[in-house]
mmCIF file of C-alpha atoms in Angstrom:
data_model
loop_
_atom_site.group_PDB
_atom_site.id
_atom_site.type_symbol
_atom_site.label_atom_id
_atom_site.label_comp_id
_atom_site.label_asym_id
_atom_site.label_seq_id
_atom_site.Cartn_x
_atom_site.Cartn_y
_atom_site.Cartn_z
ATOM 1 C CA MET W 229 7.553 42.575 1.068
ATOM 2 C CA PHE W 230 10.627 43.727 1.414
ATOM 3 C CA PHE W 231 12.077 40.275 2.335
ATOM 4 C CA PHE W 232 11.449 38.645 -1.054
ATOM 5 C CA PHE W 233 12.238 41.589 -2.925
ATOM 6 C CA LEU W 234 15.864 41.982 -1.834
ATOM 7 C CA ARG W 235 15.924 38.254 -3.074
ATOM 8 C CA LEU W 236 14.352 39.335 -6.299
ATOM 9 C CA ILE W 237 16.509 42.088 -6.917
ATOM 10 C CA LEU W 238 19.560 39.451 -6.011
ATOM 11 C CA GLY W 239 18.303 36.870 -8.467
ATOM 12 C CA LEU W 240 17.633 39.513 -11.259
ATOM 13 C CA VAL W 241 21.853 40.786 -10.612
ATOM 14 C CA CYS W 242 22.600 37.022 -10.852
ATOM 15 C CA ALA W 243 20.607 36.269 -13.778
ATOM 16 C CA CYS W 244 22.454 39.397 -15.731
ATOM 17 C CA CYS W 245 26.028 38.117 -14.416
ATOM 18 C CA GLN W 246 25.159 34.390 -15.898
ATOM 19 C CA LEU W 247 24.221 35.550 -19.390
ATOM 20 C CA TRP W 248 27.516 37.721 -19.606
ATOM 21 C CA LEU W 249 29.099 34.879 -18.908
ATOM 22 C CA CYS W 250 27.332 32.319 -20.442
ATOM 23 C CA GLU W 251 27.950 35.045 -23.759
ATOM 24 C CA SER W 252 31.613 34.305 -23.173
ATOM 25 C CA ILE W 253 31.637 31.130 -22.700
ATOM 26 C CA GLN W 254 30.129 30.569 -26.362
ATOM 27 C CA VAL W 255 32.655 32.804 -27.493
ATOM 28 C CA VAL W 256 35.201 30.536 -26.662
ATOM 29 C CA PHE W 257 33.899 27.276 -26.459
ATOM 30 C CA GLY W 258 30.769 27.482 -28.841
ATOM 31 C CA GLY W 259 26.789 27.031 -28.660
ATOM 32 C CA ASN W 260 26.217 24.010 -27.929
ATOM 33 C CA VAL W 261 28.968 23.765 -24.337
ATOM 34 C CA ALA W 262 27.345 27.413 -23.525
ATOM 35 C CA ASN W 263 23.424 26.301 -24.237
ATOM 36 C CA ILE W 264 24.310 22.941 -22.200
ATOM 37 C CA TRP W 265 25.815 25.545 -19.409
ATOM 38 C CA LEU W 266 22.962 27.538 -19.406
ATOM 39 C CA TRP W 267 20.630 24.832 -18.640
ATOM 40 C CA LEU W 268 22.195 23.211 -16.496
ATOM 41 C CA THR W 269 22.606 26.108 -14.469
ATOM 42 C CA CYS W 270 18.783 27.154 -15.133
ATOM 43 C CA LEU W 271 17.887 23.537 -13.605
ATOM 44 C CA SER W 272 20.353 23.103 -10.430
ATOM 45 C CA ALA W 273 18.866 23.204 -6.975
ATOM 46 C CA GLY W 274 22.224 24.588 -6.102
ATOM 47 C CA ASN W 275 22.204 27.734 -8.705
ATOM 48 C CA PHE W 276 18.741 28.731 -7.581
ATOM 49 C CA ILE W 277 19.544 28.386 -3.569
ATOM 50 C CA SER W 278 22.731 30.095 -4.170
ATOM 51 C CA SER W 279 21.743 33.198 -6.578
ATOM 52 C CA THR W 280 19.045 34.401 -4.124
ATOM 53 C CA ALA W 281 21.047 33.821 -0.253
ATOM 54 C CA PHE W 282 22.570 37.060 0.632
ATOM 55 C CA LEU W 283 25.733 35.912 1.392
ATOM 56 C CA PRO W 284 28.906 37.090 0.940
ATOM 57 C CA SER W 285 29.950 33.733 -1.388
ATOM 58 C CA SER W 286 26.388 34.950 -2.990
ATOM 59 C CA THR W 287 28.390 38.168 -4.016
ATOM 60 C CA CYS W 288 31.435 36.265 -4.909
ATOM 61 C CA MET W 289 29.579 33.679 -7.406
ATOM 62 C CA TYR W 290 28.424 36.723 -9.410
ATOM 63 C CA LEU W 291 31.739 38.247 -9.399
ATOM 64 C CA THR W 292 33.301 35.026 -10.861
ATOM 65 C CA CYS W 293 30.517 35.120 -13.858
ATOM 66 C CA LEU W 294 31.637 38.424 -14.644
ATOM 67 C CA TRP W 295 35.723 37.982 -14.115
ATOM 68 C CA MET W 296 35.299 34.574 -15.922
ATOM 69 C CA GLY W 297 33.689 36.588 -18.478
ATOM 70 C CA PHE W 298 35.934 38.810 -19.064
ATOM 71 C CA TRP W 299 39.089 36.333 -19.010
ATOM 72 C CA LEU W 300 37.563 34.056 -21.867
ATOM 73 C CA ARG W 301 37.140 37.347 -23.893
ATOM 74 C CA SER W 302 41.344 38.005 -23.047
ATOM 75 C CA LYS W 303 40.215 41.283 -20.994
ATOM 76 C CA TYR W 304 42.718 40.475 -18.411
ATOM 77 C CA ASN W 305 42.575 44.434 -16.957
ATOM 78 C CA LEU W 306 38.539 43.698 -15.870
ATOM 79 C CA ALA W 307 39.246 40.308 -14.994
ATOM 80 C CA VAL W 308 41.706 41.001 -12.437
ATOM 81 C CA TYR W 309 39.844 44.230 -11.320
ATOM 82 C CA VAL W 310 36.757 42.183 -10.799
ATOM 83 C CA VAL W 311 38.817 39.242 -8.750
ATOM 84 C CA ALA W 312 40.306 42.095 -6.784
ATOM 85 C CA PHE W 313 37.089 43.708 -6.008
ATOM 86 C CA SER W 314 35.391 40.210 -4.477
ATOM 87 C CA ALA W 315 38.635 39.852 -2.675
ATOM 88 C CA LEU W 316 38.966 42.800 -1.208
ATOM 89 C CA PHE W 317 34.870 43.809 -1.081
ATOM 90 C CA SER W 318 33.199 40.445 -0.239
ATOM 91 C CA TRP W 319 35.344 36.935 0.994
ATOM 92 C CA PRO W 320 39.317 37.162 0.456
ATOM 93 C CA PHE W 321 39.236 33.477 -0.773
ATOM 94 C CA SER W 322 37.589 33.538 -3.407
ATOM 95 C CA VAL W 323 40.944 34.408 -5.286
ATOM 96 C CA ALA W 324 41.123 31.314 -5.070
ATOM 97 C CA LEU W 325 39.508 30.241 -7.994
ATOM 98 C CA ALA W 326 41.765 32.783 -10.381
ATOM 99 C CA ILE W 327 44.786 31.600 -9.513
ATOM 100 C CA PRO W 328 44.781 29.951 -13.276
ATOM 101 C CA LEU W 329 44.288 33.476 -14.243
ATOM 102 C CA ALA W 330 47.172 34.655 -12.749
ATOM 103 C CA ILE W 331 49.537 31.961 -14.264
ATOM 104 C CA ASP W 332 48.172 33.008 -17.612
ATOM 105 C CA CYS W 333 49.161 35.907 -17.218
ATOM 106 C CA LEU W 334 52.347 35.743 -15.808
ATOM 107 C CA ILE W 335 53.290 32.690 -17.839
ATOM 108 C CA LYS W 336 51.481 32.306 -20.531
ATOM 109 C CA LYS W 337 51.170 35.350 -21.672
ATOM 110 C CA LYS W 338 54.152 36.955 -20.184
ATOM 111 C CA LYS W 339 52.299 40.084 -19.209
ATOM 112 C CA ILE W 340 54.425 40.195 -15.902
ATOM 113 C CA THR W 341 54.773 44.075 -15.451
ATOM 114 C CA VAL W 342 50.735 44.801 -16.878
ATOM 115 C CA PHE W 343 49.700 42.354 -14.335
ATOM 116 C CA ILE W 344 51.389 43.285 -11.736
ATOM 117 C CA TYR W 345 50.473 47.204 -12.146
ATOM 118 C CA TYR W 346 47.012 45.913 -12.800
ATOM 119 C CA CYS W 347 47.081 44.368 -9.176
ATOM 120 C CA ILE W 348 48.683 47.421 -7.390
ATOM 121 C CA GLU W 349 46.559 49.635 -8.336
ATOM 122 C CA SER W 350 42.963 47.865 -8.257
ATOM 123 C CA PHE W 351 44.132 46.779 -4.555
ATOM 124 C CA VAL W 352 45.388 50.281 -3.850
ATOM 125 C CA ILE W 353 41.989 52.038 -5.358
ATOM 126 C CA ILE W 354 39.454 49.643 -3.472
ATOM 127 C CA ASN W 355 41.200 49.120 -0.440
ATOM 128 C CA LEU W 356 40.631 53.280 -0.248
ATOM 129 C CA VAL W 357 36.867 53.256 -1.039
ATOM 130 C CA ILE W 358 36.220 50.000 1.565
ATOM 131 C CA VAL W 359 38.603 51.924 4.359
ATOM 132 C CA ALA W 360 36.103 55.022 3.357
ATOM 133 C CA PHE W 361 32.930 53.897 3.893
ATOM 134 C CA ASP W 362 33.561 51.254 6.639
ATOM 135 C CA TRP W 363 35.660 54.413 8.446
ATOM 136 C CA TRP W 364 32.526 56.550 7.630
ATOM 137 C CA PHE W 365 30.043 53.829 9.471
ATOM 138 C CA TYR W 366 32.187 52.175 11.922
ATOM 139 C CA GLY W 367 33.661 55.764 13.436
ATOM 140 C CA THR W 368 37.106 53.902 13.185
ATOM 141 C CA PRO W 369 39.368 52.207 9.791
ATOM 142 C CA LYS W 370 38.303 49.006 9.271
ATOM 143 C CA LEU W 371 39.748 46.301 6.276
ATOM 144 C CA ALA W 372 37.193 43.360 6.614
ATOM 145 C CA TRP W 373 39.134 41.368 4.553
ATOM 146 C CA LEU W 374 41.900 41.095 6.892
ATOM 147 C CA ASN W 375 40.235 40.527 9.887
ATOM 148 C CA ILE W 376 38.984 37.358 8.120
ATOM 149 C CA LEU W 377 42.476 36.184 7.039
ATOM 150 C CA THR W 378 43.785 36.956 10.321
ATOM 151 C CA TYR W 379 41.111 34.620 12.561
ATOM 152 C CA ASN W 380 40.496 31.833 9.869
ATOM 153 C CA VAL W 381 44.536 31.609 8.730
ATOM 154 C CA PHE W 382 46.761 33.522 11.207
ATOM 155 C CA SER W 383 45.437 32.293 14.467
ATOM 156 C CA SER W 384 44.953 29.706 16.520
ATOM 157 C CA LYS W 385 41.268 29.495 16.632
ATOM 158 C CA GLY W 386 39.877 29.655 13.433
ATOM 159 C CA PRO W 387 36.632 28.200 12.001
ATOM 160 C CA ASP W 388 36.948 24.622 13.128
ATOM 161 C CA LEU W 389 34.891 25.643 16.402
ATOM 162 C CA TYR W 390 31.950 26.282 14.137
ATOM 163 C CA GLY W 391 32.016 21.979 13.546
ATOM 164 C CA THR W 392 33.809 19.862 10.654
ATOM 165 C CA GLU W 393 32.960 17.842 8.404
ATOM 166 C CA PRO W 394 34.399 14.637 6.016
ATOM 167 C CA ILE W 395 34.670 15.022 2.072
ATOM 168 C CA SER W 396 32.143 13.510 1.691
ATOM 169 C CA TYR W 397 29.549 16.226 2.907
ATOM 170 C CA TYR W 398 30.960 17.910 -0.105
ATOM 171 C CA LEU W 399 30.164 15.050 -2.117
ATOM 172 C CA LYS W 400 26.664 14.186 -0.922
ATOM 173 C CA ASN W 401 26.109 18.501 -1.269
ATOM 174 C CA LEU W 402 26.895 18.683 -5.123
ATOM 175 C CA THR W 403 25.054 15.423 -5.793
ATOM 176 C CA ILE W 404 21.333 16.544 -4.453
ATOM 177 C CA ASN W 405 22.234 19.806 -5.966
ATOM 178 C CA PHE W 406 22.941 19.391 -8.899
ATOM 179 C CA GLY W 407 22.618 15.333 -9.566
ATOM 180 C CA PRO W 408 25.765 13.073 -10.566
ATOM 181 C CA VAL W 409 26.016 14.643 -13.561
ATOM 182 C CA TRP W 410 28.539 17.115 -11.870
ATOM 183 C CA ILE W 411 31.016 14.109 -11.718
ATOM 184 C CA LEU W 412 31.201 14.931 -14.785
ATOM 185 C CA GLY W 413 32.782 18.078 -14.612
ATOM 186 C CA LEU W 414 35.247 16.976 -11.539
ATOM 187 C CA PHE W 415 36.602 15.382 -14.414
ATOM 188 C CA SER W 416 36.198 17.440 -17.135
ATOM 189 C CA MET W 417 39.959 17.790 -17.631
ATOM 190 C CA PRO W 418 40.400 13.918 -18.834
ATOM 191 C CA ILE W 419 37.334 13.708 -20.467
ATOM 192 C CA MET W 420 38.213 16.649 -23.053
ATOM 193 C CA VAL W 421 42.165 15.478 -23.168
ATOM 194 C CA LEU W 422 40.814 11.499 -23.970
ATOM 195 C CA SER W 423 38.031 12.920 -26.309
ATOM 196 C CA GLU W 424 40.502 15.610 -28.232
ATOM 197 C CA TRP W 425 42.772 12.196 -28.857
ATOM 198 C CA THR W 426 40.388 9.681 -29.169
ATOM 199 C CA ILE W 427 38.004 11.728 -32.791
ATOM 200 C CA SER W 428 41.992 12.820 -33.772
ATOM 201 C CA LYS W 429 42.643 8.811 -34.226
ATOM 202 C CA PHE W 430 39.406 8.577 -36.288
ATOM 203 C CA VAL W 431 39.142 11.787 -38.429
ATOM 204 C CA LYS W 432 42.087 12.897 -40.240
ATOM 205 C CA HIS W 433 44.116 15.751 -40.078
ATOM 206 C CA TYR W 434 41.762 16.937 -36.688
ATOM 207 C CA GLN W 435 43.932 19.089 -34.784
ATOM 208 C CA PRO W 436 42.735 18.984 -31.125
ATOM 209 C CA VAL W 437 41.921 21.575 -29.439
ATOM 210 C CA HIS W 438 42.604 20.712 -25.666
ATOM 211 C CA SER W 439 45.157 22.848 -24.700
ATOM 212 C CA LEU W 440 42.866 26.012 -25.308
ATOM 213 C CA GLY W 441 39.801 24.259 -22.955
ATOM 214 C CA LEU W 442 42.126 23.103 -20.164
ATOM 215 C CA TRP W 443 43.369 26.738 -18.770
ATOM 216 C CA PHE W 444 39.168 27.717 -18.321
ATOM 217 C CA LEU W 445 38.663 24.299 -16.390
ATOM 218 C CA SER W 446 41.554 24.514 -14.031
ATOM 219 C CA PRO W 447 39.641 26.580 -11.567
ATOM 220 C CA LEU W 448 37.597 24.552 -10.681
ATOM 221 C CA TYR W 449 40.549 21.867 -9.340
ATOM 222 C CA CYS W 450 42.324 25.481 -7.681
ATOM 223 C CA TRP W 451 38.325 25.352 -5.689
ATOM 224 C CA ILE W 452 38.837 21.632 -4.625
ATOM 225 C CA ILE W 453 42.320 21.532 -3.973
ATOM 226 C CA VAL W 454 41.598 24.774 -0.960
ATOM 227 C CA PHE W 455 38.243 23.757 0.096
ATOM 228 C CA PHE W 456 37.610 20.651 -0.257
ATOM 229 C CA PHE W 457 40.486 19.397 2.580
ATOM 230 C CA GLN W 458 39.262 22.149 5.080
ATOM 231 C CA ALA W 459 37.957 20.521 8.138
ATOM 232 C CA HIS W 460 35.270 23.149 8.289
ATOM 233 C CA LYS W 461 32.545 22.618 6.004
ATOM 234 C CA GLU W 462 29.504 24.618 4.631
ATOM 235 C CA GLU W 463 27.250 24.840 1.943
ATOM 236 C CA ARG W 464 27.985 28.197 0.979
ATOM 237 C CA PHE W 465 31.638 27.656 0.405
ATOM 238 C CA LEU W 466 30.568 26.029 -2.310
ATOM 239 C CA PHE W 467 28.408 28.968 -4.282
ATOM 240 C CA PRO W 468 31.101 30.994 -5.560
ATOM 241 C CA MET W 469 32.661 27.818 -7.789
ATOM 242 C CA TYR W 470 29.265 26.940 -9.155
ATOM 243 C CA PRO W 471 29.495 28.761 -12.182
ATOM 244 C CA CYS W 472 32.707 26.988 -13.006
ATOM 245 C CA LEU W 473 32.251 23.612 -11.614
ATOM 246 C CA MET W 474 28.944 23.530 -15.059
ATOM 247 C CA LEU W 475 31.511 25.126 -17.219
ATOM 248 C CA ALA W 476 33.371 21.935 -16.406
ATOM 249 C CA THR W 477 30.812 19.593 -16.664
ATOM 250 C CA ALA W 478 29.274 21.184 -20.338
ATOM 251 C CA VAL W 479 32.604 20.932 -21.496
ATOM 252 C CA ALA W 480 32.475 17.123 -20.021
ATOM 253 C CA ILE W 481 29.197 16.321 -22.030
ATOM 254 C CA GLY W 482 30.261 18.711 -25.255
ATOM 255 C CA SER W 483 33.082 16.567 -25.438
ATOM 256 C CA ILE W 484 31.751 13.183 -25.229
ATOM 257 C CA GLN W 485 28.960 14.300 -27.694
ATOM 258 C CA LYS W 486 31.816 14.831 -30.310
ATOM 259 C CA VAL W 487 33.111 11.889 -29.637
ATOM 260 C CA TYR W 488 30.113 10.263 -30.132
ATOM 261 C CA ALA W 489 29.287 11.730 -33.438
ATOM 262 C CA ALA W 490 32.675 11.315 -34.868
ATOM 263 C CA VAL W 491 32.919 7.438 -33.380
ATOM 264 C CA LEU W 492 29.795 5.582 -33.100
ATOM 265 C CA TYR W 493 26.763 7.918 -34.861
ATOM 266 C CA LYS W 494 27.089 6.207 -37.675
ATOM 267 C CA LYS W 495 26.385 2.628 -35.920
ATOM 268 C CA LEU W 496 23.554 4.047 -32.753
ATOM 269 C CA LYS W 497 22.110 6.428 -35.082
ATOM 270 C CA ILE W 498 21.215 8.021 -32.235
ATOM 271 C CA PRO W 499 21.464 12.042 -32.559
ATOM 272 C CA PHE W 500 24.379 13.001 -30.555
ATOM 273 C CA ILE W 501 21.990 15.956 -28.476
ATOM 274 C CA ALA W 502 20.253 12.825 -26.994
ATOM 275 C CA ILE W 503 23.406 12.895 -24.254
ATOM 276 C CA GLY W 504 22.967 16.161 -23.714
ATOM 277 C CA TYR W 505 19.388 15.754 -23.002
ATOM 278 C CA ALA W 506 19.949 13.020 -20.520
ATOM 279 C CA ALA W 507 22.616 14.967 -18.551
ATOM 280 C CA LEU W 508 19.331 18.113 -18.398
ATOM 281 C CA ILE W 509 16.961 15.615 -17.590
ATOM 282 C CA SER W 510 18.648 14.383 -14.584
ATOM 283 C CA THR W 511 19.807 17.248 -13.047
ATOM 284 C CA GLY W 512 16.461 18.624 -13.595
ATOM 285 C CA ILE W 513 15.148 15.904 -11.487
ATOM 286 C CA PHE W 514 17.624 16.479 -8.567
ATOM 287 C CA GLY W 515 17.130 20.112 -8.777
ATOM 288 C CA PHE W 516 13.660 19.749 -8.738
ATOM 289 C CA SER W 517 13.684 16.910 -5.896
ATOM 290 C CA ARG W 518 15.827 19.042 -3.782
ATOM 291 C CA LEU W 519 13.886 21.830 -4.159
ATOM 292 C CA CYS W 520 10.669 20.233 -2.981
ATOM 293 C CA ALA W 521 12.158 18.276 -0.080
ATOM 294 C CA LEU W 522 13.473 21.917 1.074
ATOM 295 C CA VAL W 523 10.314 23.411 1.016
ATOM 296 C CA ALA W 524 8.624 20.353 2.883
ATOM 297 C CA GLY W 525 11.005 19.907 5.030
ATOM 298 C CA TYR W 526 12.552 23.292 6.156
ATOM 299 C CA SER W 527 9.469 25.790 5.555
ATOM 300 C CA ALA W 528 7.608 25.369 9.036
ATOM 301 C CA SER W 529 9.562 28.092 10.392
ATOM 302 C CA ALA W 530 8.988 30.649 8.168
ATOM 303 C CA ASP W 531 5.533 29.553 7.463
ATOM 304 C CA THR W 532 4.756 30.138 11.337
ATOM 305 C CA TYR W 533 5.888 33.875 11.353
ATOM 306 C CA ARG W 534 4.340 34.635 8.345
ATOM 307 C CA SER W 535 1.066 33.182 10.127
ATOM 308 C CA LEU W 536 1.729 34.672 13.044
ATOM 309 C CA TYR W 537 2.143 38.027 11.292
ATOM 310 C CA SER W 538 -1.500 38.058 9.406
ATOM 311 C CA GLN W 539 -3.408 36.922 12.702
ATOM 312 C CA ILE W 540 -1.930 39.312 14.755
ATOM 313 C CA ARG W 541 -2.423 42.019 11.945
ATOM 314 C CA ASN W 542 -6.381 40.573 11.421
ATOM 315 C CA GLY W 543 -7.257 39.537 14.652
ATOM 316 C CA TYR W 544 -6.005 40.807 17.731
ATOM 317 C CA ASN W 545 -5.432 44.335 19.015
ATOM 318 C CA TRP W 546 -2.401 44.692 21.379
ATOM 319 C CA VAL W 547 -2.258 46.383 23.828
ATOM 320 C CA GLY W 548 1.575 46.660 24.709
ATOM 321 C CA PRO W 549 4.719 45.442 23.028
ATOM 322 C CA ALA W 550 5.242 41.716 22.949
ATOM 323 C CA THR W 551 8.340 39.629 22.799
ATOM 324 C CA VAL W 552 8.912 36.125 20.864
ATOM 325 C CA CYS W 553 10.976 33.609 21.824
ATOM 326 C CA VAL W 554 13.257 31.408 20.210
ATOM 327 C CA GLY W 555 14.971 28.363 21.087
ATOM 328 C CA LYS W 556 17.388 25.882 19.628
ATOM 329 C CA ALA W 557 15.478 26.902 16.147
ATOM 330 C CA TRP W 558 17.191 30.459 16.264
ATOM 331 C CA HIS W 559 18.901 29.755 13.273
ATOM 332 C CA GLN W 560 15.903 29.667 11.614
ATOM 333 C CA PHE W 561 14.649 33.434 12.646
ATOM 334 C CA PRO W 562 14.637 34.892 9.235
ATOM 335 C CA THR W 563 13.869 38.458 9.875
ATOM 336 C CA HIS W 564 11.877 40.951 12.199
ATOM 337 C CA PHE W 565 10.348 41.972 8.833
ATOM 338 C CA PHE W 566 8.137 38.859 9.825
ATOM 339 C CA LEU W 567 7.128 40.009 12.873
ATOM 340 C CA HIS W 568 5.045 42.532 14.251
ATOM 341 C CA GLN W 569 5.601 46.353 14.388
ATOM 342 C CA ASN W 570 5.008 45.922 18.286
ATOM 343 C CA MET W 571 6.799 42.430 18.671
ATOM 344 C CA THR W 572 10.528 41.833 19.209
ATOM 345 C CA ALA W 573 12.532 38.602 18.785
ATOM 346 C CA GLU W 574 14.769 36.775 22.245
ATOM 347 C CA PHE W 575 16.421 33.738 23.137
ATOM 348 C CA ILE W 576 16.230 31.573 25.460
ATOM 349 C CA GLN W 577 18.238 28.784 26.718
ATOM 350 C CA SER W 578 18.158 25.495 24.995
ATOM 351 C CA GLU W 579 19.896 22.710 23.603
ATOM 352 C CA PHE W 580 22.094 25.166 21.684
ATOM 353 C CA ALA W 581 25.205 26.563 23.732
ATOM 354 C CA ALA W 582 27.165 28.208 21.957
ATOM 355 C CA GLN W 583 27.537 31.865 20.585
ATOM 356 C CA LEU W 584 24.466 33.805 19.853
ATOM 357 C CA PRO W 585 23.901 36.698 17.803
ATOM 358 C CA ALA W 586 23.269 39.444 19.371
ATOM 359 C CA LYS W 587 21.326 42.969 18.438
ATOM 360 C CA PHE W 588 22.613 46.311 17.488
ATOM 361 C CA ASP W 589 22.445 49.519 19.849
ATOM 362 C CA SER W 590 20.002 52.024 19.099
ATOM 363 C CA TRP W 591 20.861 54.342 16.402
ATOM 364 C CA PRO W 592 23.477 55.805 15.586
ATOM 365 C CA LYS W 593 25.243 54.133 18.328
ATOM 366 C CA GLY W 594 24.771 50.612 17.264
ATOM 367 C CA LEU W 595 27.015 51.313 14.282
ATOM 368 C CA THR W 596 30.373 52.521 15.898
ATOM 369 C CA ASP W 597 29.859 51.038 19.590
ATOM 370 C CA ILE W 598 32.616 48.003 20.445
ATOM 371 C CA PRO W 599 30.150 45.413 21.714
ATOM 372 C CA ASP W 600 32.097 43.474 25.055
ATOM 373 C CA HIS W 601 29.981 40.658 25.439
ATOM 374 C CA PHE W 602 31.314 38.933 22.235
ATOM 375 C CA ASN W 603 34.021 36.241 22.046
ATOM 376 C CA ASP W 604 36.221 34.897 19.468
ATOM 377 C CA LEU W 605 36.130 31.379 20.051
ATOM 378 C CA ASN W 606 32.678 30.369 20.197
ATOM 379 C CA LYS W 607 31.657 29.925 23.936
ATOM 380 C CA GLU W 608 28.432 30.387 24.903
ATOM 381 C CA GLN W 609 26.853 34.143 26.487
ATOM 382 C CA PRO W 610 24.516 33.815 29.436
ATOM 383 C CA GLU W 611 24.017 37.326 29.406
ATOM 384 C CA ARG W 612 22.938 37.209 25.728
ATOM 385 C CA TYR W 613 19.610 34.537 27.110
ATOM 386 C CA PHE W 614 16.311 36.671 27.863
ATOM 387 C CA ALA W 615 14.682 36.433 31.097
ATOM 388 C CA ASN W 616 13.178 32.948 31.827
ATOM 389 C CA PRO W 617 9.170 33.822 30.270
ATOM 390 C CA THR W 618 6.183 32.700 32.944
ATOM 391 C CA ASN W 619 2.955 32.506 31.799
ATOM 392 C CA ALA W 620 4.059 32.051 27.916
ATOM 393 C CA HIS W 621 1.751 29.914 25.404
ATOM 394 C CA LYS W 622 3.356 28.303 22.123
ATOM 395 C CA VAL W 623 2.301 29.763 18.763
ATOM 396 C CA GLY W 624 4.228 27.158 16.251
ATOM 397 C CA LEU W 625 7.132 25.242 16.614
ATOM 398 C CA PRO W 626 8.216 24.003 19.323
ATOM 399 C CA SER W 627 10.578 26.312 19.937
ATOM 400 C CA PHE W 628 8.769 30.093 20.110
ATOM 401 C CA LEU W 629 7.276 31.281 23.210
ATOM 402 C CA LEU W 630 5.319 34.503 22.714
ATOM 403 C CA ILE W 631 4.607 35.965 25.809
#
């Protein structure tokens, strides 16, 4: 129950952050773009997956909605504070999205002294709070964001040890999560510029407004430049940019609608809102299909654990503790909340020949002790395996054993 309740709370927090961004988009881009952004976000499978994931990148997505909202409302101090919190508390690479915000403050608004003050103030205060909490929990001062940067950027090891993928991995992932309309977001800048230029040629005394919108589309391109060309790719790396991607897509669709209303509507007589409906229907179809595929293809492990818990609770009386052994499907083990109270999970040797997670030691020793059975090269640790089980029988998937 707690497993699902936590996801419900995460979804609620995400919805509140997205509502703030939606209202801020309406302030700058108008109600049409805000409505398109809202419906694209609600109908996409990518938003559904990322909003309830208990991951640092999901937290960054929540915070991206907040600081983008502050930036759209010209509240630069609050925007900088939220960016700093996102980078220092959650994931340091999320600062890549805020490069246009920094340029806006320093070059466009020329608030150099104020911006530096905001950065230093937020850096000091947030780090003091983080160090205090981590010191209390871990027994020694820690800066997680510094460890992440040191390992992934300034070491010879880095994330490539955990697998590499071509750029097409992200392109396919975005397509199945958002449908083909996300491509409009990718080209939102040229679409907006060309649309405003076209309207100015057909409508007298029309003043193009693309200079305002281009600033708020640029975070998407900063993220693409930083992450698309990294060898190691994961779907969760895209989560922080989802609000920016949907904003760029909504602006592109709104720009196309404006051109159609100004140039083609009198000839075709089709309401310009039909363009928005077509984009939303496409996103909805892809999103629903993606979620159905996930449920049909990847719910077996959760169903197995849920069934195991139910059968043990209702149909069996255990004399002593039992062990669930997990093989190559170790990454599909959801949590111990799915196991009965007298059961524990262990790993057995399988085709997976890399480093596996380990359990914490008993409270409170497990928080402060530094384990000596880890490595930073993703090498296999044989001591992580449970003793070869005997007299075992299968309870569900081929990679589960109950002894």
